[in-house]
PDB file of C-alpha atoms in Angstrom:
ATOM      1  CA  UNK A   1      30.508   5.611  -7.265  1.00  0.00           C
ATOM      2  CA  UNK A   2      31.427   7.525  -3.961  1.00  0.00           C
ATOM      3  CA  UNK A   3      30.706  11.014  -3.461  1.00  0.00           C
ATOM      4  CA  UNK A   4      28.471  13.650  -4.733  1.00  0.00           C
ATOM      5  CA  UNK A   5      26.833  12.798  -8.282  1.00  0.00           C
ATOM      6  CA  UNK A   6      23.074  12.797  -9.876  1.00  0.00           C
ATOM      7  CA  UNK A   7      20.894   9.977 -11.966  1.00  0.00           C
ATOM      8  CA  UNK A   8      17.842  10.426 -13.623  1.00  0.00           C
ATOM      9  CA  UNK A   9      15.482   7.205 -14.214  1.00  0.00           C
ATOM     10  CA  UNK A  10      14.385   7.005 -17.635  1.00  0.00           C
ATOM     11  CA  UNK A  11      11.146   5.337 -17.176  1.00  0.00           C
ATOM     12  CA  UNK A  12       9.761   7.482 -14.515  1.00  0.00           C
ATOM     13  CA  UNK A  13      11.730  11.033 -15.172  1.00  0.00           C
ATOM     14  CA  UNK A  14      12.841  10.688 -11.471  1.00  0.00           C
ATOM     15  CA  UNK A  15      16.223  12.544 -10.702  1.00  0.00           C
ATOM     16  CA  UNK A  16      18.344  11.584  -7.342  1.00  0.00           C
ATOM     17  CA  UNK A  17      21.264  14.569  -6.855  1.00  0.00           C
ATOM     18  CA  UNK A  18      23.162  13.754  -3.795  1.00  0.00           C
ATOM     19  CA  UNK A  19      25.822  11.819  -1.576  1.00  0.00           C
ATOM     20  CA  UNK A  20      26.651   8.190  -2.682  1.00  0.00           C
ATOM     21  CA  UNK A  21      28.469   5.225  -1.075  1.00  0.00           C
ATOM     22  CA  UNK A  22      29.773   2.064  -2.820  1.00  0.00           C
ATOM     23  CA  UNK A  23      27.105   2.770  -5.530  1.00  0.00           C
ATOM     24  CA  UNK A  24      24.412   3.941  -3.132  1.00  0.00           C
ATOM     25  CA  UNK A  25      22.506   6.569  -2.222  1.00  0.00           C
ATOM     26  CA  UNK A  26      23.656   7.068   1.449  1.00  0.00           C
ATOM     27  CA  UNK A  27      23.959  10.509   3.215  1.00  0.00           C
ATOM     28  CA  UNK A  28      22.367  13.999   2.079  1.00  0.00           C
ATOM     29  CA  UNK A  29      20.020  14.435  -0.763  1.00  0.00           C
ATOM     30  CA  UNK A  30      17.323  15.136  -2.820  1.00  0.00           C
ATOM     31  CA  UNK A  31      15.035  12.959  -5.173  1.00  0.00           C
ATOM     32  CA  UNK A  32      12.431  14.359  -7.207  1.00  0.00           C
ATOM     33  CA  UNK A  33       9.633  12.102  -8.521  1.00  0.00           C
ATOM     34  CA  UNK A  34       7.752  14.129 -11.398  1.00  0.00           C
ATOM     35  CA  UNK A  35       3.852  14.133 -10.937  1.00  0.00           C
ATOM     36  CA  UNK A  36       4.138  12.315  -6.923  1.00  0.00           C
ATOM     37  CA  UNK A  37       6.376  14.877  -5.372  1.00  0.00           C
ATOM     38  CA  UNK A  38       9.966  15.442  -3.803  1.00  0.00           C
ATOM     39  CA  UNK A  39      12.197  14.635  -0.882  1.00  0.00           C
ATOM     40  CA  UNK A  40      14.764  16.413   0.739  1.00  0.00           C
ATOM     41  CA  UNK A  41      16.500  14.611   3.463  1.00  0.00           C
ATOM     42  CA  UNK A  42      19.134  11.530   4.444  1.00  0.00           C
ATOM     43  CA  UNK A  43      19.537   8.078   2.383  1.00  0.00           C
ATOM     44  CA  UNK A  44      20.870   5.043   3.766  1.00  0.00           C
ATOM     45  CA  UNK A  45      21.539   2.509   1.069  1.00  0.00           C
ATOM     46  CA  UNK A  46      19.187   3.765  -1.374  1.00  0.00           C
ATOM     47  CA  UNK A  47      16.321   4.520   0.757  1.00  0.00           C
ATOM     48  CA  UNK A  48      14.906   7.247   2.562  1.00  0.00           C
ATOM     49  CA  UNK A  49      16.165   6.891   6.658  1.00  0.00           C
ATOM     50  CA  UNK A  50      16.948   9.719   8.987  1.00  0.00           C
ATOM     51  CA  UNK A  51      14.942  13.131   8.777  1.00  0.00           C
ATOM     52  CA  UNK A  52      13.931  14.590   5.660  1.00  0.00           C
ATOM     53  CA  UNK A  53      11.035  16.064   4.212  1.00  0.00           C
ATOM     54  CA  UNK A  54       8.446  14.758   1.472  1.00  0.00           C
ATOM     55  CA  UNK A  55       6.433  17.466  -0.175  1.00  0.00           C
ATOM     56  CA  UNK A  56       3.959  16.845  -2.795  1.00  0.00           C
ATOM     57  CA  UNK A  57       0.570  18.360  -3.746  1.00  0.00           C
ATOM     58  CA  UNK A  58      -1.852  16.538  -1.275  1.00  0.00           C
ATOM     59  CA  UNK A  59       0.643  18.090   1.679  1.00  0.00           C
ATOM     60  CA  UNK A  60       4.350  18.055   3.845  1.00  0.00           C
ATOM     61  CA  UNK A  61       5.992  15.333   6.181  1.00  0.00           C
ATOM     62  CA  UNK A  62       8.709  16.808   7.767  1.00  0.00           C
ATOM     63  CA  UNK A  63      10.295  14.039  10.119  1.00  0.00           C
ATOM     64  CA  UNK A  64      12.124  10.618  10.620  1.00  0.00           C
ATOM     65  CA  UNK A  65      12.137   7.803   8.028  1.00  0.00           C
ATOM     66  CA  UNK A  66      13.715   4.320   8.611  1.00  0.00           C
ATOM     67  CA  UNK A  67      14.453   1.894   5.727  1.00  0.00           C
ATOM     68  CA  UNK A  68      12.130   3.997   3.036  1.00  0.00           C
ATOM     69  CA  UNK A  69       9.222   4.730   5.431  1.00  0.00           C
ATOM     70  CA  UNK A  70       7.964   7.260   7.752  1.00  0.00           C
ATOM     71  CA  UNK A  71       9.120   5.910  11.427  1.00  0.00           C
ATOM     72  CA  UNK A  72       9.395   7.503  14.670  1.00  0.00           C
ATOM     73  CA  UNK A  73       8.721  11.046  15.198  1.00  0.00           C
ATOM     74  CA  UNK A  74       7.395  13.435  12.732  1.00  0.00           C
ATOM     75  CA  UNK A  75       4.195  16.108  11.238  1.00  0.00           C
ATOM     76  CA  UNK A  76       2.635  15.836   8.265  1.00  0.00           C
ATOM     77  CA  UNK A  77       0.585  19.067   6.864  1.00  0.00           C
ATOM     78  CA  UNK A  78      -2.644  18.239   4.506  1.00  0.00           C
ATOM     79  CA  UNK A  79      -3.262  20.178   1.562  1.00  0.00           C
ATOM     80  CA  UNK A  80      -6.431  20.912   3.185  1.00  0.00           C
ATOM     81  CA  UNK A  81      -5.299  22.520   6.418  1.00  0.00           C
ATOM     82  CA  UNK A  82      -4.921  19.552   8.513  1.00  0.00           C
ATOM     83  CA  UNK A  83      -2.080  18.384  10.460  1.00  0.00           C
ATOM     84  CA  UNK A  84      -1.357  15.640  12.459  1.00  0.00           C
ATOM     85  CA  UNK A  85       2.030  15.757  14.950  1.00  0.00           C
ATOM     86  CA  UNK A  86       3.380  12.508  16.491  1.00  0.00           C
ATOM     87  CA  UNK A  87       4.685   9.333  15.789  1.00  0.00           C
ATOM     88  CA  UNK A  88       4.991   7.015  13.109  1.00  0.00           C
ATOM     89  CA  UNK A  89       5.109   3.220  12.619  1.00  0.00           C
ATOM     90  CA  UNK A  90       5.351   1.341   9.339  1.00  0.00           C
ATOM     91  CA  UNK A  91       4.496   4.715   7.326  1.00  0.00           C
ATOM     92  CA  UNK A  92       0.923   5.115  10.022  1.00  0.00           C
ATOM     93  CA  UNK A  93       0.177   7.100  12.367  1.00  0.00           C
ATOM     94  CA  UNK A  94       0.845   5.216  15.400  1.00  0.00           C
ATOM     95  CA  UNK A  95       1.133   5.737  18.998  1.00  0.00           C
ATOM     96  CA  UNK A  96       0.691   9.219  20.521  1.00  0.00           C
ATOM     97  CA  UNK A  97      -0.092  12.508  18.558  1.00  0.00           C
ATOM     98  CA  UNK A  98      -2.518  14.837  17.933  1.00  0.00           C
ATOM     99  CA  UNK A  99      -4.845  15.675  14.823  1.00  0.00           C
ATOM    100  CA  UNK A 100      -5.726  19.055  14.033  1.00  0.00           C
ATOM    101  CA  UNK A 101      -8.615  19.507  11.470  1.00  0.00           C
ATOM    102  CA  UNK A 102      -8.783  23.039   9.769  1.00  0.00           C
ATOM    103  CA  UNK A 103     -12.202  23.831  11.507  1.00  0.00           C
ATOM    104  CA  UNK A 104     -10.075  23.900  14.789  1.00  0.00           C
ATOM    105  CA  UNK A 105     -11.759  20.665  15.925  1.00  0.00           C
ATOM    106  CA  UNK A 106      -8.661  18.056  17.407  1.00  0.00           C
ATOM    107  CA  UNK A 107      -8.363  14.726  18.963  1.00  0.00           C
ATOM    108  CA  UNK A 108      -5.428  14.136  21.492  1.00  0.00           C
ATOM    109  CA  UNK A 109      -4.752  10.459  21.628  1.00  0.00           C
ATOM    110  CA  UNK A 110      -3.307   7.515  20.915  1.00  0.00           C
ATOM    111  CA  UNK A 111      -3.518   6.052  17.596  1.00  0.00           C
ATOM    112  CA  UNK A 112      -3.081   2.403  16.307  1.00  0.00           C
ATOM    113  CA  UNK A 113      -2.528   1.848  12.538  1.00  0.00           C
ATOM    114  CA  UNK A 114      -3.207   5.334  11.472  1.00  0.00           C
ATOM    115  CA  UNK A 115      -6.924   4.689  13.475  1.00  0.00           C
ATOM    116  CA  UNK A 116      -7.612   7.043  16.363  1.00  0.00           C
ATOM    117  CA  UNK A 117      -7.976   4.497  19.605  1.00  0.00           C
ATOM    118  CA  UNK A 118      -8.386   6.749  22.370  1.00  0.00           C
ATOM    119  CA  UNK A 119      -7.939  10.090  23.962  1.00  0.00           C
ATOM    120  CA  UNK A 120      -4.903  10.675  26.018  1.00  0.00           C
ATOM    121  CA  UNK A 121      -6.917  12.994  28.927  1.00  0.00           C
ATOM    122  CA  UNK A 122     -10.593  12.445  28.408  1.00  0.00           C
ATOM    123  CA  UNK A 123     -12.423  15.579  28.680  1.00  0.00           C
ATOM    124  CA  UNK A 124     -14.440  15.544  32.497  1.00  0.00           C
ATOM    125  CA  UNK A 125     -18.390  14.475  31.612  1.00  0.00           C
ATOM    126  CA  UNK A 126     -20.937  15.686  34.313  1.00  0.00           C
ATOM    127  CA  UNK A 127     -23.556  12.977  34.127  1.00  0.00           C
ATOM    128  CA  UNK A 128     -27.186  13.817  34.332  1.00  0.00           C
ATOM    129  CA  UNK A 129     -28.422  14.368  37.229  1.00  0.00           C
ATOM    130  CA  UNK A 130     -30.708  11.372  37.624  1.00  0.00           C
ATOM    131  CA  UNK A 131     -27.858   9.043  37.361  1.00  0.00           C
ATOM    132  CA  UNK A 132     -26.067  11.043  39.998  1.00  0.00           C
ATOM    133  CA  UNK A 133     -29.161  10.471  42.068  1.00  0.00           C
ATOM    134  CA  UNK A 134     -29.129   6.629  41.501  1.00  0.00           C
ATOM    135  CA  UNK A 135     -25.585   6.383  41.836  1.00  0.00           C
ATOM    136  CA  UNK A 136     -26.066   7.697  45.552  1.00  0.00           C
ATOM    137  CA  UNK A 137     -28.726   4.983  46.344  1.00  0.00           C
ATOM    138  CA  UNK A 138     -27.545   1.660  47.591  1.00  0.00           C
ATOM    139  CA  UNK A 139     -28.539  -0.891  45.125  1.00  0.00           C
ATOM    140  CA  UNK A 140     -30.792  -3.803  46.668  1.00  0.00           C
ATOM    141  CA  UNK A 141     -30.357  -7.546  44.944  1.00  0.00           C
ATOM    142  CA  UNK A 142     -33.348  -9.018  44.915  1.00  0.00           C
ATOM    143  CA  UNK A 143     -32.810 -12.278  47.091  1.00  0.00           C
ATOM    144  CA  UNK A 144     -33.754 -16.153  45.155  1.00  0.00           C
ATOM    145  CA  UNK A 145     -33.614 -19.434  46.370  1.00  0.00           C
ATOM    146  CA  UNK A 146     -31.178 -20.431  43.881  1.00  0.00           C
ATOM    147  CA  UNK A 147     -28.986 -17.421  43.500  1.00  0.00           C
ATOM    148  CA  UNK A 148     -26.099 -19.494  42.091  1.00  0.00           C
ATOM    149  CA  UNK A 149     -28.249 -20.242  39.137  1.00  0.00           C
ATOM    150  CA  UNK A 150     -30.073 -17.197  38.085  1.00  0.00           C
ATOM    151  CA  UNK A 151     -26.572 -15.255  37.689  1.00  0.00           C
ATOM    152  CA  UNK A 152     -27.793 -12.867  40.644  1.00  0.00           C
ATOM    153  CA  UNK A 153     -25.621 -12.198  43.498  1.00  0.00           C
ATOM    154  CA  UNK A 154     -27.046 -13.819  46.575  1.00  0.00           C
TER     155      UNK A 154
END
């Protein structure tokens, strides 16, 4: 098959409408999976790669794919009014992006596996002022006979 056509999968109800090459679904289309959700995008031998969007009820990913999963750069909105923006690896968050909660709360970092790892600009801490205070005071080593041993600097 080459060219525009449709197939439904009996088991599932699923329904592919969309460009085809040598039997595959390569270029523009749309596949609709009933009860998981539905994407609109580009297909490289049967699998989602390119951009295209995935929208179901638990939220939107509107970005790249590569071989069937969510790779490179890309946002995906929660049904609950979060979003993250940034990049993808393996179908995780991974690498830089930001996560919005709906509260307005956010973390700016780098993430590792879909994990926040750390923050891309922490934000400036003051430190109390006694530590200040000891910072400023030269710090005297208490002087042993056997230094070397006790761990101590001499």
């Amino acid at each position: 098959m080459h060219g525009q056509g449709s197939f439904r999968w009996k088991e599932k109800g699923s329904m592919y409408e969309g460009e085809y090459v040598e039997g595959f679904m390569e270029g523009r289309g749309k596949m609709t999976i009933p009860g998981e959700g539905v994407y609109e995008g580009q297909f490289l031998r049967g699998q989602r790669h390119g951009v295209g969007t995935w929208t179901s009820s638990s939220g939107t990913y509107q970005g790249e794919y590569a071989r069937g999963r969510r790779e490179g750069l890309g946002t995906l909105s929660t049904g609950d009014g979060c979003v993250y923006e940034g990049t993808w690896r393996r179908g995780m968050f991974h690498g830089e992006g930001v996560w919005r909660w709906a509260d307005g709360r956010r973390f700016e970092g780098v993430f590792k596996s879909a994990c926040p790892c750390s923050p891309l600009s922490p934000p400036p801490r003051q430190p109390p002022a006694a530590a200040r205070a000891a910072r400023l005071q030269p710090r005297a080593w208490p002087r042993r006979a056997h230094a070397g041993r006790s761990g101590q600097p001499p």
